[in-house]
Short mmCIF file of C-alpha atoms in Angstrom, two decimals:
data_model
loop_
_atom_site.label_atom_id
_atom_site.label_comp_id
_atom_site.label_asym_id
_atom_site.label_seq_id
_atom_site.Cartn_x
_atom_site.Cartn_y
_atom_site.Cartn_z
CA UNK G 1 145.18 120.27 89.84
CA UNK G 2 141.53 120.85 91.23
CA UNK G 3 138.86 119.71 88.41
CA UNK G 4 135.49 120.40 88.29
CA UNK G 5 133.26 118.00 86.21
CA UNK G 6 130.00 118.98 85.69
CA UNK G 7 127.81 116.60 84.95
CA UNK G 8 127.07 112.80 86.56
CA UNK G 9 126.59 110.68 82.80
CA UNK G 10 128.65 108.57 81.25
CA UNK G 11 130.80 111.35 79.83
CA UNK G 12 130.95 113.12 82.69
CA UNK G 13 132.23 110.02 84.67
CA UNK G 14 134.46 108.95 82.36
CA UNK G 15 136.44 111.84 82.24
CA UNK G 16 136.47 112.03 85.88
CA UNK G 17 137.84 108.64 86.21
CA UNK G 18 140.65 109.33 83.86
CA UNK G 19 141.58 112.93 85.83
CA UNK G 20 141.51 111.17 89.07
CA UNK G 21 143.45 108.27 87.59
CA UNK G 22 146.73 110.69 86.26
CA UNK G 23 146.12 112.65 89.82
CA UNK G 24 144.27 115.22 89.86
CA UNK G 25 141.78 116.13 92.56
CA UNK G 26 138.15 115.54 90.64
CA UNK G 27 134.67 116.65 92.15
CA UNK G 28 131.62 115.92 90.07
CA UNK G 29 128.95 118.62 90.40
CA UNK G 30 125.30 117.80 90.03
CA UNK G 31 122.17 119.27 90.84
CA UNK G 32 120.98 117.39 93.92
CA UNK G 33 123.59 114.84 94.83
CA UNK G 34 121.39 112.80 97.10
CA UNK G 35 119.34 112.09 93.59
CA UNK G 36 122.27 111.49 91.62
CA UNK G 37 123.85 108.77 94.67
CA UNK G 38 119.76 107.30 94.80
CA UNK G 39 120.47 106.15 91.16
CA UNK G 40 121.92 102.80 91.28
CA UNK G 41 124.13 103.35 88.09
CA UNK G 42 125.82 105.91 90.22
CA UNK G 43 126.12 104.65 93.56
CA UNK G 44 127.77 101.51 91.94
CA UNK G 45 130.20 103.94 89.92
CA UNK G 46 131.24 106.07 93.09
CA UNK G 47 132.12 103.17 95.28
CA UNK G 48 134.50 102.10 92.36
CA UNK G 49 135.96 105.35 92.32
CA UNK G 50 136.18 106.65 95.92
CA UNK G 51 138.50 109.34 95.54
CA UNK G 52 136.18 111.24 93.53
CA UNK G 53 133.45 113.76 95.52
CA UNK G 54 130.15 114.25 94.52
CA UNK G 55 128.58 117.87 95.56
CA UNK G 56 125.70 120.46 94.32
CA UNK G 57 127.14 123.04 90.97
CA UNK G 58 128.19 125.78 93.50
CA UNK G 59 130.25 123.27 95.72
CA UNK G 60 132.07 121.57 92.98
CA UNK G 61 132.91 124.68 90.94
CA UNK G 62 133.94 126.64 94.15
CA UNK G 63 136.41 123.33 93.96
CA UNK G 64 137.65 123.01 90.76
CA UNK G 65 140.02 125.59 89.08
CA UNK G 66 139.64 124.08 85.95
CA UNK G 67 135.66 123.67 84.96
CA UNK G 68 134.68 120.35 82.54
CA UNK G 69 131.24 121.19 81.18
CA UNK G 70 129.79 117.51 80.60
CA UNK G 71 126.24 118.14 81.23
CA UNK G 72 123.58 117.58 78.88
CA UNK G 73 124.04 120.80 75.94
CA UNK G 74 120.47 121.64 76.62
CA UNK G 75 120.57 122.28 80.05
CA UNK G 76 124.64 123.51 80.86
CA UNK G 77 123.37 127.46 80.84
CA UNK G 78 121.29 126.56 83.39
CA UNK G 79 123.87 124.17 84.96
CA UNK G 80 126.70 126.88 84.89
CA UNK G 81 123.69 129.21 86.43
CA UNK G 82 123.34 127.50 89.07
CA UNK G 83 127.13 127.30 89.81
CA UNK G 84 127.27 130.65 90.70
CA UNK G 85 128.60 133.58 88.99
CA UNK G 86 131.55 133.76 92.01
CA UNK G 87 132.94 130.47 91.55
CA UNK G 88 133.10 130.69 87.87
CA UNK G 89 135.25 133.93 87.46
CA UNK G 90 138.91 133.80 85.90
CA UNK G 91 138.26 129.96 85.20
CA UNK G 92 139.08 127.61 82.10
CA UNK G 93 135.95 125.91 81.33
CA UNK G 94 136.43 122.84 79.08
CA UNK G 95 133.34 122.31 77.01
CA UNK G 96 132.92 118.94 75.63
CA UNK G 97 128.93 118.88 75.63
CA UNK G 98 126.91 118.92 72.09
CA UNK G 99 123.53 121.24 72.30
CA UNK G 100 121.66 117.56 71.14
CA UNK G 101 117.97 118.48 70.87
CA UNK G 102 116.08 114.51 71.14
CA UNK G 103 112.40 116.46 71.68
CA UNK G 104 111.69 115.52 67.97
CA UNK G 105 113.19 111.75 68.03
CA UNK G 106 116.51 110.19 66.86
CA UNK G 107 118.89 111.29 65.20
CA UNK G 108 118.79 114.86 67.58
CA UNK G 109 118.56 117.93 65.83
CA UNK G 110 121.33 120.62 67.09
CA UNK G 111 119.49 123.80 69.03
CA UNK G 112 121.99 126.39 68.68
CA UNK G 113 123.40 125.50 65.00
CA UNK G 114 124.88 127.26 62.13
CA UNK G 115 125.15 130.76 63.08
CA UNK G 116 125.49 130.17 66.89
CA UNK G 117 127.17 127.58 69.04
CA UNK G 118 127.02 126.00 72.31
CA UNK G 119 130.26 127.20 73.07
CA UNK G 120 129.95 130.31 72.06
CA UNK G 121 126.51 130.94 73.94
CA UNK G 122 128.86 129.62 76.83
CA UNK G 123 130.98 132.25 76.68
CA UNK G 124 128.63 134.85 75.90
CA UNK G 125 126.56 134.21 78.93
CA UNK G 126 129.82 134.00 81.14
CA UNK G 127 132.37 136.40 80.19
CA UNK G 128 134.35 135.67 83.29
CA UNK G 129 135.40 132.03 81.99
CA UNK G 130 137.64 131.59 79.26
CA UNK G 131 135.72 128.46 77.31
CA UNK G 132 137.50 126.28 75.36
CA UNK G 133 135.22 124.01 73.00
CA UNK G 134 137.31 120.38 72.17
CA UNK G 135 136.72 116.44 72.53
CA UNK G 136 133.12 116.84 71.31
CA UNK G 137 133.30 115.04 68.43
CA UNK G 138 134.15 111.62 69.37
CA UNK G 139 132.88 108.97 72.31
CA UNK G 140 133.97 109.54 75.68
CA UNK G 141 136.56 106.58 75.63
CA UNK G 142 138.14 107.76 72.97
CA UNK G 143 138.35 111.10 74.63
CA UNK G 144 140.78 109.93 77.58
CA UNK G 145 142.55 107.16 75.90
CA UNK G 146 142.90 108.09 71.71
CA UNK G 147 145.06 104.59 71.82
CA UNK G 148 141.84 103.12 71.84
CA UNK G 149 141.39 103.50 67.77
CA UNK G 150 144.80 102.38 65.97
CA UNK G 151 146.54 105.41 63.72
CA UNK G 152 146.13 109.06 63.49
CA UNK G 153 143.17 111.05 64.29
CA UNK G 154 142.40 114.68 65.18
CA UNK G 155 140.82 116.69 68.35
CA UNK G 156 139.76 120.29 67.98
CA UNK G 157 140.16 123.37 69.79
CA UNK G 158 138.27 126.48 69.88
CA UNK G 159 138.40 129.21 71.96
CA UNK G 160 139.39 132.80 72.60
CA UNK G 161 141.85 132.95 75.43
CA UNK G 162 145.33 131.74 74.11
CA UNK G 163 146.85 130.61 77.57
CA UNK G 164 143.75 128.59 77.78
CA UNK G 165 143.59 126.80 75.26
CA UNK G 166 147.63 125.84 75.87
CA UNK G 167 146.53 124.52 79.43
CA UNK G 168 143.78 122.02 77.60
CA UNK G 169 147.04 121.23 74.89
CA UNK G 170 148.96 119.89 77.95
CA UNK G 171 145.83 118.27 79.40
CA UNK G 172 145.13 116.65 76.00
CA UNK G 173 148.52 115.84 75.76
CA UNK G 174 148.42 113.56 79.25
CA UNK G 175 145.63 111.92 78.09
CA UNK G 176 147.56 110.07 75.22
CA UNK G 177 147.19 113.16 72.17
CA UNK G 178 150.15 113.25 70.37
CA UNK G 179 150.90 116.50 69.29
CA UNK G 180 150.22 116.70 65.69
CA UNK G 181 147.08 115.21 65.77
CA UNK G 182 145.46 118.73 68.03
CA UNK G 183 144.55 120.52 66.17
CA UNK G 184 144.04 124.57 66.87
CA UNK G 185 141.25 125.68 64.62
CA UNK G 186 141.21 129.31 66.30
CA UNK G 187 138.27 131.59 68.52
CA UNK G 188 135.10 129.96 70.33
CA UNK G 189 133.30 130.79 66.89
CA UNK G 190 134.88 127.98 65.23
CA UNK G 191 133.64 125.94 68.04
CA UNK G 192 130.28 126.01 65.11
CA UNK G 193 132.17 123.51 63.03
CA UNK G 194 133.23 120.79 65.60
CA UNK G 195 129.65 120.83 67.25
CA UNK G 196 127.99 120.14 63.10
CA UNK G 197 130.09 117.59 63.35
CA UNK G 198 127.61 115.74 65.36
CA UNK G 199 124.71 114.90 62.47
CA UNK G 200 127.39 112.97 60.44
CA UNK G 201 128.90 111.81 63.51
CA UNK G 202 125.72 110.04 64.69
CA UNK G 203 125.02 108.52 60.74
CA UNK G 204 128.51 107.13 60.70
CA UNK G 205 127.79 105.39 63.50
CA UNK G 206 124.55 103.69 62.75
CA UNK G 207 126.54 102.92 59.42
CA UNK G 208 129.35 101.58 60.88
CA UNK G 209 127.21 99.72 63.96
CA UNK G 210 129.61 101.29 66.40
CA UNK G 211 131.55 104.39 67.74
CA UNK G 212 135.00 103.28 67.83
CA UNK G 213 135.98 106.18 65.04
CA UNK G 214 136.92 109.33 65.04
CA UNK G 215 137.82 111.96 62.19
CA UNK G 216 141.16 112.53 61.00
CA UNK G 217 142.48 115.64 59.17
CA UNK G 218 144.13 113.85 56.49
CA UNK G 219 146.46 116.89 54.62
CA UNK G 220 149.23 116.95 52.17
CA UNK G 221 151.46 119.43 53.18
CA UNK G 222 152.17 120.64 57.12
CA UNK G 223 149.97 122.63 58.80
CA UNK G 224 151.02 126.14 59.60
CA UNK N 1 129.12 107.41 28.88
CA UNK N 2 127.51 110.78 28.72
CA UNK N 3 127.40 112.84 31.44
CA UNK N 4 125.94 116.48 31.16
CA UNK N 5 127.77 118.32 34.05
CA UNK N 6 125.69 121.33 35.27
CA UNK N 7 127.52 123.84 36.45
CA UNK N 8 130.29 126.40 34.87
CA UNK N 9 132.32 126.74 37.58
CA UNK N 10 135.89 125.21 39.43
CA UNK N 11 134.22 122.35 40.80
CA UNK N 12 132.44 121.79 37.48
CA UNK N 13 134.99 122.07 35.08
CA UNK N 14 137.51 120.20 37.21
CA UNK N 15 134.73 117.25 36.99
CA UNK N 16 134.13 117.54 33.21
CA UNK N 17 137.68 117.49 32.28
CA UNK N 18 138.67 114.07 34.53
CA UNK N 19 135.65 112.83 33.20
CA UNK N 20 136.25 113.35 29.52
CA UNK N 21 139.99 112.19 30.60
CA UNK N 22 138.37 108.79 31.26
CA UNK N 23 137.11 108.74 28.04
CA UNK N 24 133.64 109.67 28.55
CA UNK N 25 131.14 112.13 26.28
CA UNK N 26 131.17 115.24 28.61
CA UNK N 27 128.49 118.35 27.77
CA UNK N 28 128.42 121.27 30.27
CA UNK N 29 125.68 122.61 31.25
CA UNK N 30 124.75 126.64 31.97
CA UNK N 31 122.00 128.98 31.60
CA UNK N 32 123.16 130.87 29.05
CA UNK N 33 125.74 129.26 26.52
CA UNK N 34 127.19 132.78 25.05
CA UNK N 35 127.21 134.47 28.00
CA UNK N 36 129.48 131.40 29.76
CA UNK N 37 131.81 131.92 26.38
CA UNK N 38 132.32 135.39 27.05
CA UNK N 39 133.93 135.03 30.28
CA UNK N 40 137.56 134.78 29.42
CA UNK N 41 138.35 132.31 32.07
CA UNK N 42 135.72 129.87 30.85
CA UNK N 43 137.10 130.95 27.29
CA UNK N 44 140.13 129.77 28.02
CA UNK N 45 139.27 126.15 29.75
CA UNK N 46 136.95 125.60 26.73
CA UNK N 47 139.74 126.35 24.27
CA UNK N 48 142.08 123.74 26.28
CA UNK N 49 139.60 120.94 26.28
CA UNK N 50 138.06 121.22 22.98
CA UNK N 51 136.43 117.39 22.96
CA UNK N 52 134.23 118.99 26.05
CA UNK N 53 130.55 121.03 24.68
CA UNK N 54 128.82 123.41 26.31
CA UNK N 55 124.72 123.65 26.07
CA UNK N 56 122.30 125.28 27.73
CA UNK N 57 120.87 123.09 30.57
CA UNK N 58 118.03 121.30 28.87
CA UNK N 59 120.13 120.46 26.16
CA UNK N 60 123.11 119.35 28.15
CA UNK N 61 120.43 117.27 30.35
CA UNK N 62 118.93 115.32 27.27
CA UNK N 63 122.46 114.57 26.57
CA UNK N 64 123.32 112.99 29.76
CA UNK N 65 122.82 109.85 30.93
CA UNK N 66 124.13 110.48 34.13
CA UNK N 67 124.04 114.08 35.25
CA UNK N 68 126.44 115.78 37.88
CA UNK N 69 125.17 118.98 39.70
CA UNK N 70 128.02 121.48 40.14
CA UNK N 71 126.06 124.64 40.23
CA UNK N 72 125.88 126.53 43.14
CA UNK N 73 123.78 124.99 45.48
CA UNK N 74 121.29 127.97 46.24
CA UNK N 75 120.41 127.80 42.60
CA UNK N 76 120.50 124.50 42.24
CA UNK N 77 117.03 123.47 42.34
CA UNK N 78 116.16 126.79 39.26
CA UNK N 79 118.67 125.04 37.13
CA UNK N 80 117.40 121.58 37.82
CA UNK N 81 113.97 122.99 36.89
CA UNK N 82 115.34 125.13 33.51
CA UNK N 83 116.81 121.59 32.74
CA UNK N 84 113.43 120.39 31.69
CA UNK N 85 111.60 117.23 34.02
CA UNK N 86 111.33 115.11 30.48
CA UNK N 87 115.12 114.96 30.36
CA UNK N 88 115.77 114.09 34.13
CA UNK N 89 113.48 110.87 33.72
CA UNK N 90 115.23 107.84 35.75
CA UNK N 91 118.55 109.38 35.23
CA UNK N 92 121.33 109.23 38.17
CA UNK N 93 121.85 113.25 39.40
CA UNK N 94 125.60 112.82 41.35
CA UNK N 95 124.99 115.81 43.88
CA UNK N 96 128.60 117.70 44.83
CA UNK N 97 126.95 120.77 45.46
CA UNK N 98 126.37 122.31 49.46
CA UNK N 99 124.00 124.88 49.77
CA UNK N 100 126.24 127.70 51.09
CA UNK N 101 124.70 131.12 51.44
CA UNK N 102 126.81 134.31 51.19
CA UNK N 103 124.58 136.60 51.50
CA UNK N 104 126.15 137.70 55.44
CA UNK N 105 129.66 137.31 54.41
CA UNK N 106 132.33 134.83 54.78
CA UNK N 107 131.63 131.93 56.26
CA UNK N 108 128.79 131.19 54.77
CA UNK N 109 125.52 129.64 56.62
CA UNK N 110 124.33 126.66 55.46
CA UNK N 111 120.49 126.35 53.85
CA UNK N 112 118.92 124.55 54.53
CA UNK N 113 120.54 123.05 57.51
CA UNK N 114 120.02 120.60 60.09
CA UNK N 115 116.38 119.45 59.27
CA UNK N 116 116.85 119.19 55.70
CA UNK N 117 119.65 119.18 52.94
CA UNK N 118 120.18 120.49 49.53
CA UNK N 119 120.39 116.40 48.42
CA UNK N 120 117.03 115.97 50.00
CA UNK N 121 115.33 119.13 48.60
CA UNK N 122 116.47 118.43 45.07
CA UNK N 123 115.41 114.45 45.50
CA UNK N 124 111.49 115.88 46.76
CA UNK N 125 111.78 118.06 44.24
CA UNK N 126 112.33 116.16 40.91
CA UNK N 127 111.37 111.96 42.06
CA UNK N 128 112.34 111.66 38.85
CA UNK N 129 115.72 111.25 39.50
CA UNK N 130 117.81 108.67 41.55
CA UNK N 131 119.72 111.51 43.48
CA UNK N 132 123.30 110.78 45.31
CA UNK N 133 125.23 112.70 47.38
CA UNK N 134 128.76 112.55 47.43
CA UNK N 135 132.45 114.15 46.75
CA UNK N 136 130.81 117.15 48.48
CA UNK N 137 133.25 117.35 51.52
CA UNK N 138 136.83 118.54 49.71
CA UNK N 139 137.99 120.50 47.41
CA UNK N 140 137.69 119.46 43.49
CA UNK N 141 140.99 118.80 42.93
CA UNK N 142 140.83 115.59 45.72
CA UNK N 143 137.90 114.92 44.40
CA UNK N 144 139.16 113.54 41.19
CA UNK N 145 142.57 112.90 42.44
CA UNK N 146 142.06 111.73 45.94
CA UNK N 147 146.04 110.63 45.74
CA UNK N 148 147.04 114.00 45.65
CA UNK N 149 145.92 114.01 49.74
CA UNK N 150 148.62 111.51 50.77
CA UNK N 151 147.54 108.70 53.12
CA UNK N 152 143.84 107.20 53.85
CA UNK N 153 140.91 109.67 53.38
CA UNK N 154 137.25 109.08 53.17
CA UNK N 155 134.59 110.07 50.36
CA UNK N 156 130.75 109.67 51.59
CA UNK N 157 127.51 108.38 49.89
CA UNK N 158 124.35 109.15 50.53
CA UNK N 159 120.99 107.94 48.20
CA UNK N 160 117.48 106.08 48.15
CA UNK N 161 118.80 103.63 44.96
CA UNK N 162 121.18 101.06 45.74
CA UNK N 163 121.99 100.75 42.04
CA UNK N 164 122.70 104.58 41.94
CA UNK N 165 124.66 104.20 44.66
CA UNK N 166 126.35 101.38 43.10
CA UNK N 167 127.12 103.16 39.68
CA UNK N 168 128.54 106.20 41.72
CA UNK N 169 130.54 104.00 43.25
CA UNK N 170 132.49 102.50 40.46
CA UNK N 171 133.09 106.13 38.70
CA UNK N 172 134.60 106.73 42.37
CA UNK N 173 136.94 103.90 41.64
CA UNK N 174 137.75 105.33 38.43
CA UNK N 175 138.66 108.39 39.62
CA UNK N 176 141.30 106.63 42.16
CA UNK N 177 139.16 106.38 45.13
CA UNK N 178 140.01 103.02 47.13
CA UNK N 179 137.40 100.52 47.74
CA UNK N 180 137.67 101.22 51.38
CA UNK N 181 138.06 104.98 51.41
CA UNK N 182 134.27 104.96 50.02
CA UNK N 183 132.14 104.90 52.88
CA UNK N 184 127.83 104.45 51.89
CA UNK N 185 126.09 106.72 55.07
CA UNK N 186 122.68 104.96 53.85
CA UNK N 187 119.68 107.13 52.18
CA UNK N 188 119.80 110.83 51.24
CA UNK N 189 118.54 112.03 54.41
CA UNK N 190 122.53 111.21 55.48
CA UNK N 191 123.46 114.05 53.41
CA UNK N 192 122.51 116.32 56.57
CA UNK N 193 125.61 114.90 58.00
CA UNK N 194 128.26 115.47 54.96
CA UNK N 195 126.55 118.83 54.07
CA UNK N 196 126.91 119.79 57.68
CA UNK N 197 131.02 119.47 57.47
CA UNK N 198 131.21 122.71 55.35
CA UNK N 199 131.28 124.95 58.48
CA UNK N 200 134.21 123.13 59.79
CA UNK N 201 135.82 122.54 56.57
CA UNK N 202 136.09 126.42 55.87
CA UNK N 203 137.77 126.83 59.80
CA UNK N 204 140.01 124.14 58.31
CA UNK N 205 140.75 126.02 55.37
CA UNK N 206 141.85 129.33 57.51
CA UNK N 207 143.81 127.42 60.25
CA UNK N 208 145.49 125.31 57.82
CA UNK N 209 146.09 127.70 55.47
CA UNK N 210 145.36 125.78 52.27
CA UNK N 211 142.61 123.06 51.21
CA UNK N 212 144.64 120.37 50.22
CA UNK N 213 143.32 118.12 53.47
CA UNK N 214 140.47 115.71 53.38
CA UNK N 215 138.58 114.25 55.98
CA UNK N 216 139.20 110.51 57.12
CA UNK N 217 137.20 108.17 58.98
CA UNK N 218 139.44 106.82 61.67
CA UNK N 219 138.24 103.18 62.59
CA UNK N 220 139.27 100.52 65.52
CA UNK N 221 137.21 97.63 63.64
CA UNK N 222 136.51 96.95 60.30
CA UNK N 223 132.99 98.47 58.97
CA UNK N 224 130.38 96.17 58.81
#
C-alpha cells in the first residue's frame, strides 16, 4: 500500500522505516524538503533508507492512501492544512502525535486536554478523513516492533469510522500486535484518554530512567 | 494503628473494613454522623462491621494517626478543612481520591487538571500533613485485593516524605500488593500523571464492560 508519513522526526522516521521494511511504498511529507535533506540527521537517515521519498505535505499526501500524522501535535492542523483539502478526502489518517505543549518547560503540558483532543480536533477540522487515534502512548520502537518489551502490553484505538479502524487492526497486527493485546476503546472522543496518558507516561520514565515500557490492561475476566 | 478514613462512600468503606480486617482501630469520618446513619445502605455496612465508628470529621481526624481521604475529591479540600488543622499536625493523609467533576455529565472532567492535581492542592493547602497519592487508579475492590486482578498490575506513589512514602508502602504490602507491583513516581507533583488516567480508565470501563482491570507497567529492564 501507498503511505503517507507526515512528519521528518524520529517518530516519523521510524515508522517509515518499518512500512518500507514489510513493503509498502512510504513518502515522508515535510514542509520544505530541501530544509529537511540540509539537516545532517536527515540526509544521513535517507541515504540509509533509499527507497523512501521525501516531498512537500501536498506531494506526499496526494501519494499516500493511508495518512500517518507524526508531526509535532502543535503544529499537525497546520501540517494537514497545508496538505491540501483534495488529497486528504476519503483517507485513513493514523494519528500517533501527542498535542505536547514545551512553551512552559519540561514535563509539557497537553494543549487540547480534558474536554478536547488532538484527535478529535483532527477530525473536526477534516471531516473528509476518517482519523484513527492509536500508538501514542508508548516510544516509537516499541510502536513497530512490541517484541521489543518481553510479555503483554496494550495499544489503543479510537476512532469513528469502523472499517478504519479494522485497516489500522491489520496494520498493527503486521507490526508484531498480537491480537488480544489491541485494544478497541470506541469513537475519536476516547482518543482524550490515550493522549492523558502522556503526563504519567513522561514521570514513569524519568522514574524508571528509560522508555522501554508500555501500559498493559491487566483484567480478570475477557473483554467483551 | 488508627486510621480515621474520611469519606462515607464505596471506596471508603471498602478501605475501612480491610483495614479493620488487618486488625487496625478504624473511625470513619463524615460531616454529619446521623445523617450518614440514616442512609440505609450505610445502615446496613455499619451494622455488619460493628468494631468500625463513625465521627464527624474532626473527631475521626484526632483519632487517626494516619488518615485516608475517600471523600469525593471536589469536596475534599472543605472536609479536610471541617477536620480541624490541630488534628492534621504531622500526620500521613493517604490520598485515593481524583477530583472528578460531574457537573456536564458522564465522563466527568477532571479539576484541576494538567497544571495541578487534587494531591497537590490538598498538600499547599494543609503543609501540615505529609500527603501521598496512591491506590487512586482502580477500582476499590483491587485496591485492597489486588489478587483479585489476576497476573502483574501496578499501584503508583506519589509524595514529598520519603518516610510517608515508606509507611504507605508497607500497608500496600499488607493489603497483598507485591514489592514490585509498587512503583514510587517521585514527589506529589507526579500525581498529575496517575490523576490524569481517570479519563481513560472510565473508556476502559465502557469498552470492557466491567472494572475489574488494572493498569500494569510493562517493563524490558528492571527499574532502577
Amino acid at each position: 500500500m501507498r503511505y503517507a508519513v507526515l512528519g521528518t522526526g524520529i517518530v516519523g522516521r521510524t515508522v517509515a522505516a518499518r512500512l518500507a521494511s514489510l513493503g509498502h511504498e512510504v513518502v515522508i511529507g515535510t514542509r520544505d524538503p530541501r530544509a529537511t535533506l540540509d539537516r545532517a540527521e536527515y540526509a544521513e537517515w535517507q541515504e540509509a533508507h533509499p527507497s523512501i521519498g521525501l516531498a512537500a505535505f501536498p506531494e506526499a499526501a496526494r501519494h499516500g492512501e493511508t495518512l500517518v500524522n507524526a508531526t509535532g501535535g502543535r503544529v499537525s492542523v497546520e501540517a494537514l492544512t497545508e496538505a491540501d483539502a483534495a488529497h486528504l478526502q476519503g483517507k485513513v489518517l493514523i494519528d500517533i502525535a501527542n498535542p505536547l505543549d514545551f512553551s512552559q518547560g519540561f514535563p509539557p503540558r497537553l494543549d487540547p486536554v480534558d474536554d478536547d483532543s488532538l484527535g478529535e480536533l483532527i477530525q473536526r477540522t477534516f471531516p473528509q478523513l476518517r482519523v484513527v487515534k492509536t500508538l501514542n502512548t508508548m516510544n516509537c520502537q516499541i510502536m513497530v516492533d512490541p517484541a521489543r518489551v518481553p510479555g503483554e502490553h496494550s495499544v489503543f484505538l479510537s476512532g469513528d469510522d469502523a472499517d478504519a479502524k479494522k485497516a489500522v487492526h491489520d496494520l498493527l497486527a503486521s507490526f508484531g500486535w498480537p491480537d488480544g493485546s489491541i485494544i478497541d476503546l470506541g469513537g475519536i472522543e476516547t482518543a482524550r484518554g490515550t493522549e492523558m496518558l502522556l503526563p504519567l507516561w513522561l514521570r514513569l520514565m524519568k522514574a524508571l530512567g528509560h522508555t522501554d515500557f508500555n501500559f498493559h490492561i491487566q483484567t480478570a475476566r475477557p473483554s467483551s
